mmCIF file of C-alpha atoms and ligand atoms in Angstrom:
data_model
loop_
_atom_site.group_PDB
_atom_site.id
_atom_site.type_symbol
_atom_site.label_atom_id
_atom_site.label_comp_id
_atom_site.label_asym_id
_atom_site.label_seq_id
_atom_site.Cartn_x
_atom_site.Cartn_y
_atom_site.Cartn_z
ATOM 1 C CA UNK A 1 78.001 69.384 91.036
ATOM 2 C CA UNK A 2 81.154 70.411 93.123
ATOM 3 C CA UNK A 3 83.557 72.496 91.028
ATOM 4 C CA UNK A 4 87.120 71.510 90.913
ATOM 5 C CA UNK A 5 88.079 74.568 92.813
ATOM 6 C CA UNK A 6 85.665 74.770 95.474
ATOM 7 C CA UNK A 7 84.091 71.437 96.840
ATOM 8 C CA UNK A 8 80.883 71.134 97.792
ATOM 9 C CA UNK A 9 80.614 71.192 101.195
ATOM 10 C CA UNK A 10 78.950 68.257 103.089
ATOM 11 C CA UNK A 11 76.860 68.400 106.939
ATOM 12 C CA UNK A 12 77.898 66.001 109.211
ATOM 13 C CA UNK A 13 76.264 62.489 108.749
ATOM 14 C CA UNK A 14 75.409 62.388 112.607
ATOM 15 C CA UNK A 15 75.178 64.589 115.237
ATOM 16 C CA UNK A 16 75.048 63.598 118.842
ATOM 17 C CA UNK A 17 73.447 66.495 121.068
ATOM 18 C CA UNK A 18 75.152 68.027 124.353
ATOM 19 C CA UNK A 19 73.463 70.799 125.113
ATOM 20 C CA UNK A 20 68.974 71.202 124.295
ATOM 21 C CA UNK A 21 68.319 70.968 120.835
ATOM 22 C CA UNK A 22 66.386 73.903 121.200
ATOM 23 C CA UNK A 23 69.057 76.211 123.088
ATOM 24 C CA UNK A 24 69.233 78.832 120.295
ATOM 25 C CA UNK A 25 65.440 78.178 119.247
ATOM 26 C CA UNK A 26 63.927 80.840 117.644
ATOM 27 C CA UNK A 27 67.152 82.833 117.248
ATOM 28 C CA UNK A 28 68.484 84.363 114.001
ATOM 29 C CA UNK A 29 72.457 84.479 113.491
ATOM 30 C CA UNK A 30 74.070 86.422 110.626
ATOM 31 C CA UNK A 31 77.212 84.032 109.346
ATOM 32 C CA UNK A 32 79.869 85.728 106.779
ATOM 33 C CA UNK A 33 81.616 83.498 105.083
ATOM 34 C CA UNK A 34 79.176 80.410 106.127
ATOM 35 C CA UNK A 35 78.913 79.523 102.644
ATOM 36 C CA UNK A 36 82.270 77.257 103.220
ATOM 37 C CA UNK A 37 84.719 75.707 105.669
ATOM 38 C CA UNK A 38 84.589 76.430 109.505
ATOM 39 C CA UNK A 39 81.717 79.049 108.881
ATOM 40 C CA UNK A 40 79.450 76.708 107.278
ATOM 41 C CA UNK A 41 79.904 74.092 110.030
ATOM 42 C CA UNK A 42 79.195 76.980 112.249
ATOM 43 C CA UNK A 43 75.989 77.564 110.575
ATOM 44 C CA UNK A 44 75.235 73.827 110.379
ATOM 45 C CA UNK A 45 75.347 73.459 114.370
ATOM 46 C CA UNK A 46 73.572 76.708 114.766
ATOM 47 C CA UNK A 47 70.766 75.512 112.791
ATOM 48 C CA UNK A 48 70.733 72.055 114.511
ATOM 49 C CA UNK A 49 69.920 74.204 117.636
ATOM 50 C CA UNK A 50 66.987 75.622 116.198
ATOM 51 C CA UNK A 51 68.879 78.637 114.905
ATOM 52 C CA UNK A 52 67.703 80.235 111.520
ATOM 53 C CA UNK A 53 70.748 81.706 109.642
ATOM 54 C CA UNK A 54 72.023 84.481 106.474
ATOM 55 C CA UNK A 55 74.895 82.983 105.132
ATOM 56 C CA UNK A 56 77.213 85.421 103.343
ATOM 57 C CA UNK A 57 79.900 85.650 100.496
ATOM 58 C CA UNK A 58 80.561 86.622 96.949
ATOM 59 C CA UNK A 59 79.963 83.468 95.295
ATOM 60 C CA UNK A 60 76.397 82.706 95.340
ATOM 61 C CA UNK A 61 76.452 79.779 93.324
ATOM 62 C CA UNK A 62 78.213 78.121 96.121
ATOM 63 C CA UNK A 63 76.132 79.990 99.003
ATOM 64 C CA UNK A 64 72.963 79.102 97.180
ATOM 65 C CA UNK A 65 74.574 75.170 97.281
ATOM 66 C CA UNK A 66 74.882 75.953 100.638
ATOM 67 C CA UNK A 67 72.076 77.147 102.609
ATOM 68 C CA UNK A 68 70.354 74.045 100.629
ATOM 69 C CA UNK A 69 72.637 71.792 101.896
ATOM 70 C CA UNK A 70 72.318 73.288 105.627
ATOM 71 C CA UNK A 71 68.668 73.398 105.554
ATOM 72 C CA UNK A 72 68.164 69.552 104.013
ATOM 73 C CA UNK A 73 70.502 68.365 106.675
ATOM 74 C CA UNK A 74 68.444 70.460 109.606
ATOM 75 C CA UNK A 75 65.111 71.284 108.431
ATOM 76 C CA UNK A 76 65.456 75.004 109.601
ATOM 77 C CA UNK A 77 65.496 77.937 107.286
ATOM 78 C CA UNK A 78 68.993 78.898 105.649
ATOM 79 C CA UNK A 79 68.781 82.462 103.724
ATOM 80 C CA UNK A 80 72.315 82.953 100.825
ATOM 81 C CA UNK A 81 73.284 86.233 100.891
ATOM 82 C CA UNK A 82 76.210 87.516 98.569
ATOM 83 C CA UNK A 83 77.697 90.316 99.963
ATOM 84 C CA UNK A 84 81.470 91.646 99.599
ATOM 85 C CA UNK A 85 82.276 92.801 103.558
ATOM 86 C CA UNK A 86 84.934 95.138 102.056
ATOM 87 C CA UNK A 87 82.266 97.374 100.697
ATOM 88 C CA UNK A 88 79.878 98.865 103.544
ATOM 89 C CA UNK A 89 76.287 99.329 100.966
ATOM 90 C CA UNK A 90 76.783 95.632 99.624
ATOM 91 C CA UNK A 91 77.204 95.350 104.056
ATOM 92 C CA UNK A 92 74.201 97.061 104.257
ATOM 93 C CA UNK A 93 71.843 95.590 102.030
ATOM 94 C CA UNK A 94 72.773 92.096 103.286
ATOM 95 C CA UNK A 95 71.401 93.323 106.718
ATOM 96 C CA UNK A 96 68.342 94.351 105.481
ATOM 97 C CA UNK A 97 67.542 91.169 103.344
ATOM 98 C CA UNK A 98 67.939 89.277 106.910
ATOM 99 C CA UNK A 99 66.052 91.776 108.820
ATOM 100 C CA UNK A 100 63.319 91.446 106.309
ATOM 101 C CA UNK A 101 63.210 87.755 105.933
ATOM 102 C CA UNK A 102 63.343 87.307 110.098
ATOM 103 C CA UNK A 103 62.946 90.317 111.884
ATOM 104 C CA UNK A 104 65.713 90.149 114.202
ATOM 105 C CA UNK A 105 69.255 89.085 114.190
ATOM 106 C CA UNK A 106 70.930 87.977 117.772
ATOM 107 C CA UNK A 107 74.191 86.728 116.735
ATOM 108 C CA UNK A 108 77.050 87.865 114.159
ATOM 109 C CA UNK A 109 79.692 86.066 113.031
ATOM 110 C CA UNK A 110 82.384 87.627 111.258
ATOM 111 C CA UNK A 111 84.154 84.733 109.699
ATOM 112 C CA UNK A 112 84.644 85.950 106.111
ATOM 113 C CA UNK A 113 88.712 86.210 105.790
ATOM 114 C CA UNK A 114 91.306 85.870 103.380
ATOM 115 C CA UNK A 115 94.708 83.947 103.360
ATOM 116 C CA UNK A 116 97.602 83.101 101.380
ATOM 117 C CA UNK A 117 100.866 82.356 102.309
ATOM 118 C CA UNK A 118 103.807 85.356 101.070
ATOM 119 C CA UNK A 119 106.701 86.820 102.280
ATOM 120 C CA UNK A 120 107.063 90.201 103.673
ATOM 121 C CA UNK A 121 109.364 90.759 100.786
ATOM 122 C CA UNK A 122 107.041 89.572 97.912
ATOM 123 C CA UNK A 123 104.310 90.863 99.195
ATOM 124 C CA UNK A 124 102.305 94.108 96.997
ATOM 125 C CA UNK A 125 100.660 96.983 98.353
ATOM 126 C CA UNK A 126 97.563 95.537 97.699
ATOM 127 C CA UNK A 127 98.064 92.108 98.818
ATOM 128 C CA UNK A 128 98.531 93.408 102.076
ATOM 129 C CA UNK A 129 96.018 95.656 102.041
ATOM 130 C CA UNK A 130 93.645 93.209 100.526
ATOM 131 C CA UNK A 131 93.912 90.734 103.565
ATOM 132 C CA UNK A 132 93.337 93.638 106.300
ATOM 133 C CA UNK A 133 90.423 95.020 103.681
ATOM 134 C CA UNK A 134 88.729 91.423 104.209
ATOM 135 C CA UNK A 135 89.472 90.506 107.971
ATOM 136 C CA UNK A 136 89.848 93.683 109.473
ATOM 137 C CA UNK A 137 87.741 96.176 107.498
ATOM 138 C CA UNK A 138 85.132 93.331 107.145
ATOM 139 C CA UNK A 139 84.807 92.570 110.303
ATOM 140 C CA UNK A 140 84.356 96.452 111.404
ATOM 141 C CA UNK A 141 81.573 97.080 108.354
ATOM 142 C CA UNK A 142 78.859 93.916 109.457
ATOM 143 C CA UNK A 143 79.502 94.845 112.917
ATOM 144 C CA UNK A 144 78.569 98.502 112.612
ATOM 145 C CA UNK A 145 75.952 97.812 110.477
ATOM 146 C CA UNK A 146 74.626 94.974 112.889
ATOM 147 C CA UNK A 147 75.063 96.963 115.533
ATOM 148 C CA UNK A 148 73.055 100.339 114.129
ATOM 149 C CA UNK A 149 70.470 98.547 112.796
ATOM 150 C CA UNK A 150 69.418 96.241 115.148
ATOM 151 C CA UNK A 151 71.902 95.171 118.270
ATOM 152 C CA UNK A 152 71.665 98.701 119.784
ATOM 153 C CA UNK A 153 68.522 98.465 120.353
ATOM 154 C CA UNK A 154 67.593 94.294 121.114
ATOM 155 C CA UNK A 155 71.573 94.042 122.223
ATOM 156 C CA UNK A 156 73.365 90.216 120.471
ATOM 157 C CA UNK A 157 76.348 88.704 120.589
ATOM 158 C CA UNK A 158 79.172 88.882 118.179
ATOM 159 C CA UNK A 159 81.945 86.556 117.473
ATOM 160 C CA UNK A 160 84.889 87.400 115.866
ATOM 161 C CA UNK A 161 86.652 84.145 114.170
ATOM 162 C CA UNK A 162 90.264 85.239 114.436
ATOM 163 C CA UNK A 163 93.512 82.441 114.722
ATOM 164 C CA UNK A 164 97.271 82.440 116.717
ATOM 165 C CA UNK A 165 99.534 83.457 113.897
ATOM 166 C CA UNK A 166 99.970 87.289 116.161
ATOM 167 C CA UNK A 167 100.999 85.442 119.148
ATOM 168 C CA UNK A 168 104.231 84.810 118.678
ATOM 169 C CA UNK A 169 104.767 86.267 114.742
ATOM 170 C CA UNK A 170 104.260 83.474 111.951
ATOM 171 C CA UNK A 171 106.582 83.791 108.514
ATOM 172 C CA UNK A 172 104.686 84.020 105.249
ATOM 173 C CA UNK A 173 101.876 85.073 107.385
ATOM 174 C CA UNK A 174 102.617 88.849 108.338
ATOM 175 C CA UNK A 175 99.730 89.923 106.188
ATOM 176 C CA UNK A 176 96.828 87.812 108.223
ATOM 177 C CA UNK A 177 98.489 87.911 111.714
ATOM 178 C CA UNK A 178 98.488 92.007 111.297
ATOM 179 C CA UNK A 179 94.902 91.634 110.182
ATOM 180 C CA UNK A 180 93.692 89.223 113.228
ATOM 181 C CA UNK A 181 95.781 91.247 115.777
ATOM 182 C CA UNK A 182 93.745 94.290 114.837
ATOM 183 C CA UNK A 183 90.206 92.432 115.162
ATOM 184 C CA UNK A 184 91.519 91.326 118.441
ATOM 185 C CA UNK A 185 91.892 94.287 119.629
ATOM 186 C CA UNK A 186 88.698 95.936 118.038
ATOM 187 C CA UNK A 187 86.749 93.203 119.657
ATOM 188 C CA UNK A 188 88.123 94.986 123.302
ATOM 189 C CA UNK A 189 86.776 98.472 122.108
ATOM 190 C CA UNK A 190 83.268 96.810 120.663
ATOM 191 C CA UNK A 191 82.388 95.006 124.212
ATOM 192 C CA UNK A 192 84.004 98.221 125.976
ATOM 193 C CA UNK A 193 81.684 100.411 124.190
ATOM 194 C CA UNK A 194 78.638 98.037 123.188
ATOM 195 C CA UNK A 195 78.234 96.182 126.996
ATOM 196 C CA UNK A 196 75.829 98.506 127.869
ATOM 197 C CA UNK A 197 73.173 97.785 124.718
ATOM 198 C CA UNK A 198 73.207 94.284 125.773
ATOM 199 C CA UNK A 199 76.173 93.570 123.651
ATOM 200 C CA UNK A 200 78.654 90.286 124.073
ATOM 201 C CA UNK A 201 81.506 90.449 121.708
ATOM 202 C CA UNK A 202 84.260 87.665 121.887
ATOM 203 C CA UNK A 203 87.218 86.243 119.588
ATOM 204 C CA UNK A 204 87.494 82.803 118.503
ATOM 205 C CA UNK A 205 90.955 82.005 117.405
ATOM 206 C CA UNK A 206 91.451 78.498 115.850
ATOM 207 C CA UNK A 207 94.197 76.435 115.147
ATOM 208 C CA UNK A 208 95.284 74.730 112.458
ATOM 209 C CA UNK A 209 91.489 73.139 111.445
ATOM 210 C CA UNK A 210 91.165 69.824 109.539
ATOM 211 C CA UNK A 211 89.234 69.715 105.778
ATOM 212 C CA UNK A 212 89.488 73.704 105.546
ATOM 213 C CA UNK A 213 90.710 75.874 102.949
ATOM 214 C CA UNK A 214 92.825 77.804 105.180
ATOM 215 C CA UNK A 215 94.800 74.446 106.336
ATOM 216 C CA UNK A 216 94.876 73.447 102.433
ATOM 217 C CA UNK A 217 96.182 76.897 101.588
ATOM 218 C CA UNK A 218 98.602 76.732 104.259
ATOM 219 C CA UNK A 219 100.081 74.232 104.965
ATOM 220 C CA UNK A 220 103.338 74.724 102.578
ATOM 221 C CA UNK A 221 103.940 71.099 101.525
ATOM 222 C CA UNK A 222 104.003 69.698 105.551
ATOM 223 C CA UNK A 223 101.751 66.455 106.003
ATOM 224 C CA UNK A 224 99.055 66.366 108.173
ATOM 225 C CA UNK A 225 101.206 64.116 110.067
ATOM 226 C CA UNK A 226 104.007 66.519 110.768
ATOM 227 C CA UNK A 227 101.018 69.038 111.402
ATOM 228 C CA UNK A 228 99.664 66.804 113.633
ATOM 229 C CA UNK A 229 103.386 66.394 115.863
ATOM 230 C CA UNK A 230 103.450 70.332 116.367
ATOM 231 C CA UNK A 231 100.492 70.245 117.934
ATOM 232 C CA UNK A 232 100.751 69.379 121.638
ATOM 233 C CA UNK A 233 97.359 67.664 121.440
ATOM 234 C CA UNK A 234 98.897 65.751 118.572
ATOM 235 C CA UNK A 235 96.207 66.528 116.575
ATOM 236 C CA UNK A 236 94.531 68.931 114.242
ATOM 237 C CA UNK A 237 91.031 70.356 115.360
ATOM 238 C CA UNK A 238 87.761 69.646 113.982
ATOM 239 C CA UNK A 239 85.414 72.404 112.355
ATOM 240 C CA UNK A 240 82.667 70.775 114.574
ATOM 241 C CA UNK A 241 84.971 71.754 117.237
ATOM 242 C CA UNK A 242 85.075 75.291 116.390
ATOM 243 C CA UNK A 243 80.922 75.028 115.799
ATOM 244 C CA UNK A 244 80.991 74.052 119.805
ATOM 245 C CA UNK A 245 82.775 76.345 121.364
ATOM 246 C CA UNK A 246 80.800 78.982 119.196
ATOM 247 C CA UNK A 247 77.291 77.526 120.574
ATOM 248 C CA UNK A 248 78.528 77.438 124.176
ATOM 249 C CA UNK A 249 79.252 81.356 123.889
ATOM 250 C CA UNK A 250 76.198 82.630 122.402
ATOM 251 C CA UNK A 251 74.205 80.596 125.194
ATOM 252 C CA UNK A 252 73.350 82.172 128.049
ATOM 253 C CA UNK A 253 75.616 80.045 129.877
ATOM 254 C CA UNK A 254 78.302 82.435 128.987
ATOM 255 C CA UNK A 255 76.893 85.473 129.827
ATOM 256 C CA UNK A 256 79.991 86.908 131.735
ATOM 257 C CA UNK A 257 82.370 86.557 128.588
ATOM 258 C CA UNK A 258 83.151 89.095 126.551
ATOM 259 C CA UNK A 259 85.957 90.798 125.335
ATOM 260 C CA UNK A 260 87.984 87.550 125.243
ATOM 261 C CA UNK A 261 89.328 85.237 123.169
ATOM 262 C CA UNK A 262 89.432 81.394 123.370
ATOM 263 C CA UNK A 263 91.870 80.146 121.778
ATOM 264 C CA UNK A 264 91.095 76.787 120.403
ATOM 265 C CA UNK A 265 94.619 74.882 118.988
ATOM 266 C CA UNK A 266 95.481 72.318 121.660
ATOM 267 C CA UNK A 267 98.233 74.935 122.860
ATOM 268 C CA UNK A 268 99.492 74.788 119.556
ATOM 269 C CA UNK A 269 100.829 78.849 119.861
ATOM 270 C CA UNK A 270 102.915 77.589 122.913
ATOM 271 C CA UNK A 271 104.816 74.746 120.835
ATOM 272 C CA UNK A 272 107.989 76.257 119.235
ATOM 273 C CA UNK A 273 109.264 73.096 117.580
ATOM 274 C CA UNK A 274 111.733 72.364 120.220
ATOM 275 C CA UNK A 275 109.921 70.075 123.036
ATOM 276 C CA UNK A 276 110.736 66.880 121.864
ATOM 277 C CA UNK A 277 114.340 67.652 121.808
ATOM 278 C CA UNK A 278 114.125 69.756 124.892
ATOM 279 C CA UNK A 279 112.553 66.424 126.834
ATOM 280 C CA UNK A 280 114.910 63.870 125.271
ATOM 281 C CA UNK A 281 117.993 66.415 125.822
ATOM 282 C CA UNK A 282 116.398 65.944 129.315
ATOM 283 C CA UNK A 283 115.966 62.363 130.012
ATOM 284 C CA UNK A 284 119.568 61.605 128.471
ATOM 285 C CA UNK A 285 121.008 64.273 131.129
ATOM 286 C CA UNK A 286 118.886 62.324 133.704
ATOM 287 C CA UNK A 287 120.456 59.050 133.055
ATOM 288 C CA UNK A 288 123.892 59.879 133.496
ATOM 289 C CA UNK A 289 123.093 61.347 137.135
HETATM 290 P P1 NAP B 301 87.135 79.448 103.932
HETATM 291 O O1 NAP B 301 86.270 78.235 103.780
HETATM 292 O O2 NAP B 301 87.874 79.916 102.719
HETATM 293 O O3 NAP B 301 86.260 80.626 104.533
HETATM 294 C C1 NAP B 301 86.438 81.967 104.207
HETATM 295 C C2 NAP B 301 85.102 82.504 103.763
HETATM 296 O O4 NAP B 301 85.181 83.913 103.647
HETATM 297 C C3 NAP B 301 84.624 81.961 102.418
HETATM 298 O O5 NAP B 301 83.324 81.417 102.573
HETATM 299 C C4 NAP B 301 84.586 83.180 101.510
HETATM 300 O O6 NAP B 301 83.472 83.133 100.643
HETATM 301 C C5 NAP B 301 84.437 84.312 102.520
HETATM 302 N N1 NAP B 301 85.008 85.567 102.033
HETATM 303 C C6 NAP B 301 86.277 85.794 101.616
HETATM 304 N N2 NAP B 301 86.405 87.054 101.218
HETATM 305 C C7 NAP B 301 85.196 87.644 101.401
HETATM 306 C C8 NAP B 301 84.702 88.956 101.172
HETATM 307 N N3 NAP B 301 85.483 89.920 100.688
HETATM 308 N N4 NAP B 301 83.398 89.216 101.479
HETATM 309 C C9 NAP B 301 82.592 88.232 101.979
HETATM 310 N N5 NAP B 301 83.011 86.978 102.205
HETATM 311 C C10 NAP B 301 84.304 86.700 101.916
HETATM 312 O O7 NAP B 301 88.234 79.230 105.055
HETATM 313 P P2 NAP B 301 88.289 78.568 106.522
HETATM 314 O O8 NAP B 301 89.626 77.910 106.574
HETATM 315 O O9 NAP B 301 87.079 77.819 106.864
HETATM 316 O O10 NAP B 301 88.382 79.902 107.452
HETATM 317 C C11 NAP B 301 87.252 80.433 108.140
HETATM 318 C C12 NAP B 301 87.712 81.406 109.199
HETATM 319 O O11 NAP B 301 88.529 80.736 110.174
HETATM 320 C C13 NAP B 301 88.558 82.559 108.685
HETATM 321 O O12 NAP B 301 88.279 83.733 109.430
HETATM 322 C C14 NAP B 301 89.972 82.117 108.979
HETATM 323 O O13 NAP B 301 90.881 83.184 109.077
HETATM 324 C C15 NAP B 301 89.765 81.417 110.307
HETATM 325 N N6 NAP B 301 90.815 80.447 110.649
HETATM 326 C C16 NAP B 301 90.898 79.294 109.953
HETATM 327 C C17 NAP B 301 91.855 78.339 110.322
HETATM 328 C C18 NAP B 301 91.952 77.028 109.610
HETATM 329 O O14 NAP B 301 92.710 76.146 110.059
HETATM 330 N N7 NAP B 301 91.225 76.804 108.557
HETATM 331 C C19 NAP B 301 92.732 78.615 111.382
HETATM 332 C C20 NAP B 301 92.625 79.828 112.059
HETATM 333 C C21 NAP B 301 91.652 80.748 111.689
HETATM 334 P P3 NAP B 301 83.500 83.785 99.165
HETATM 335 O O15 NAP B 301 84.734 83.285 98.503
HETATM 336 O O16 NAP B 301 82.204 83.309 98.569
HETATM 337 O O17 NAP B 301 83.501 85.253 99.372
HETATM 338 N N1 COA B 302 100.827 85.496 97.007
HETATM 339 C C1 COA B 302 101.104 86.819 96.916
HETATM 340 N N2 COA B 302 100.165 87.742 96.584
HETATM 341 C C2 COA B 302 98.924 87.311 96.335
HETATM 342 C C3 COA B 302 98.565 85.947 96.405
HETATM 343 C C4 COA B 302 99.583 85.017 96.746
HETATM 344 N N3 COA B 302 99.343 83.715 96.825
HETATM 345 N N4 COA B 302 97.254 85.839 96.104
HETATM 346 C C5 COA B 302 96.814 87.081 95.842
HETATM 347 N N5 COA B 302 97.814 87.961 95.984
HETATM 348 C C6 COA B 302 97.775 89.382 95.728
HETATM 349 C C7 COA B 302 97.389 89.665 94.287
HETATM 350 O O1 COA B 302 98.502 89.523 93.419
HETATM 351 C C8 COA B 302 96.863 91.080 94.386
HETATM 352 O O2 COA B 302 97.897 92.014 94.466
HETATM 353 P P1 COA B 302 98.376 92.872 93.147
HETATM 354 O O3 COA B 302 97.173 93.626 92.672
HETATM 355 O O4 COA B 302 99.469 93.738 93.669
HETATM 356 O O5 COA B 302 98.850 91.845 92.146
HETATM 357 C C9 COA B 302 96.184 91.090 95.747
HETATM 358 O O6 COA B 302 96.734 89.992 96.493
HETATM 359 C C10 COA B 302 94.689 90.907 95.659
HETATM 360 O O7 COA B 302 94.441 89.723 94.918
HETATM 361 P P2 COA B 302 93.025 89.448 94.229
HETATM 362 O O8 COA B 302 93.055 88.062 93.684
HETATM 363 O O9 COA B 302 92.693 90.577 93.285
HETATM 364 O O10 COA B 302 92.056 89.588 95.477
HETATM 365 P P3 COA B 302 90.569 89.090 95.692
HETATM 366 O O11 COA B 302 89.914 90.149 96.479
HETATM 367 O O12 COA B 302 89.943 88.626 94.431
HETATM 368 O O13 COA B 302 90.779 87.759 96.597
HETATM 369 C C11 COA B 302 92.248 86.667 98.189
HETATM 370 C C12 COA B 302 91.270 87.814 97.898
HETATM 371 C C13 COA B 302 93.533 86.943 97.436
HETATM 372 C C14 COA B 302 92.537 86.678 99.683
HETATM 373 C C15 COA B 302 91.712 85.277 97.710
HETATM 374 O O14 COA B 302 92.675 84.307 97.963
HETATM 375 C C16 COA B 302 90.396 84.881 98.363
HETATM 376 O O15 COA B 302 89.345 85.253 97.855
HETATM 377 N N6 COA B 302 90.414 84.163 99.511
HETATM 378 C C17 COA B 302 89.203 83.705 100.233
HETATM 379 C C18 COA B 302 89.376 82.284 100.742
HETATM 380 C C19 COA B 302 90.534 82.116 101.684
HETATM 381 O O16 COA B 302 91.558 82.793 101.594
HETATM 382 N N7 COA B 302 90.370 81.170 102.610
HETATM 383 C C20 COA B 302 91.317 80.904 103.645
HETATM 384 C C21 COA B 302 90.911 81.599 104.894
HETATM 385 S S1 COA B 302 92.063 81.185 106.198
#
């Protein structure tokens, strides 16, 4: 039964195939926070590749809801892990349950995060330290851990799930964008350092993302409509989306890519609010030449 606060979360009732089912057959991927949202789908589309995954949070109620879920909709093997990426031995004994249950792990995602929207001047020591605990710190502790145990010596590929809000500065949002700016650039240093063991390490930075927690945390009262018009896509992306671009870059097929990010918001970062005006300011000008 879904709890009020957290829905259950659902696979996808369909799924039409691009790329071989079997293109990340055989592989193991280690997901934090796939227990919900973008992560999950992640996880889901992994697994519909052939891809046997550890799933990690703190609530393992919901990650044990989960990897059921993920493995009745796929058939491959979903392990729940609850782990707290803030705190490096909870880290470390998550890596070991999936080394034990697999025996390998060739792809990391650090997805776990934390988000709420505050003011600069509102905003408590520990609020702000609490976000860059979660993204940053988090993302640094599985990676090192990944990395020593296992992708130093078989090399892997590590995706960092970041977002835009650095770009250009976001309000309310100071916290997270200081956070994702810093994994961005630790993702530079990791495929710097780690190329030579074999190592791929890339950003993904989303956009606003529909049926997530992070667009139902954030969106401050806007409808997905007026969402939808800041976007210059006009629309909001998909968490299948994300799942996509994800499988593309741990295939082969993007073997030359790392250090970057794709940034995946239909240009959304660009938009500043003012285009419409801007192009009707324009055409009326026109007109009277
Ligand atoms: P979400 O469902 O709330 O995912 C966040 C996950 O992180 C949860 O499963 C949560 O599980 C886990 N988590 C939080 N704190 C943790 C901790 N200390 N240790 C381990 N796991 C922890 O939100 P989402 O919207 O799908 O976001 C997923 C990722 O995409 C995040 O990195 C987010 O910043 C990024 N992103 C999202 C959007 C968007 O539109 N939604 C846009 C840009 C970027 P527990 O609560 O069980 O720990
Ligand atoms: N506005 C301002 N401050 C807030 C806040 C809000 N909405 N929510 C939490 N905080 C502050 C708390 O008051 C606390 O600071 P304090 O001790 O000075 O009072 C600090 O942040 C830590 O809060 P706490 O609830 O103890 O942290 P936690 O580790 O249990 O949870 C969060 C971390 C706050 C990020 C929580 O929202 C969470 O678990 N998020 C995961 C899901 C998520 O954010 N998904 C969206 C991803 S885009």
């Amino acid at each position: 039964m879904a709890s009020s606060e957290f829905p259950d979360e659902k696979c996808m009732d369909s799924y039409n195939y691009s790329f071989d089912k079997n293109i990340i057959g055989g592989k193991v991927a280690f997901i934090t926070g796939g227990g919900s949202g973008i992560c999950f789908t992640i996880a889901e589309i992994f697994m519909r590749h052939g891809c046997r995954t550890v799933i990690g949070g703190r609530k393992l109620d919901r990650l044990k809801k989960s990897a059921k879920t993920l493995t009745d909709a796929t058939g491959v093997k979903c392990v729940p892990v609850q782990v707290d990426v803030r705190k490096p031995a909870e880290v470390i004994a998550a890596v070991d349950v999936c080394l034990q249950e697999f025996g390998r792990i060739d792809i990391l995602i650090n997805g776990a995060a934390g988000n709420f929207l505050c003011p600069l001047e509102s905003m408590s020591f520990n609020a702000f330290r609490t976000v860059m605990e979660i993204d940053t710190l988090g993302t640094y502790n599985v990676s090192k851990v990944v990395y020593d145990k296992y992708f130093k010596s078989h090399g892997g590929v590590i995706i960092n799930i970041t977002a835009t809000l650095h770009y250009r500065g976001t309000i309310l949002q100071a916290h997270v964008g200081s956070a994702k700016a810093a994994i961005e650039y630790l993702t530079r240093h990791q495929a710097l350092e780690w190329g030579p063991q074999g190592v791929r390490v890339l950003c993904v930075a989303p956009g606003a993302i529909g049926d997530t927690e992070g667009v139902r945390r954030l969106s401050g009262g806007a409808t997905q409509e007026d969402i939808n018009r800041a976007i210059p896509i006009r629309r909001m992306g998909t968490r299948q989306e994300i799942g996509e671009i994800c499988l593309f870059l741990v295939t082969d097929m993007a073997g030359l890519i790392t250090s970057s990010t794709v940034i995946a918001d239909g240009a959304a970062w660009l938009a500043d609010g003012s285009e419409e005006k801007r192009m009707e300011m324009y055409r009326k000008f026109m007109s009277r030449m």
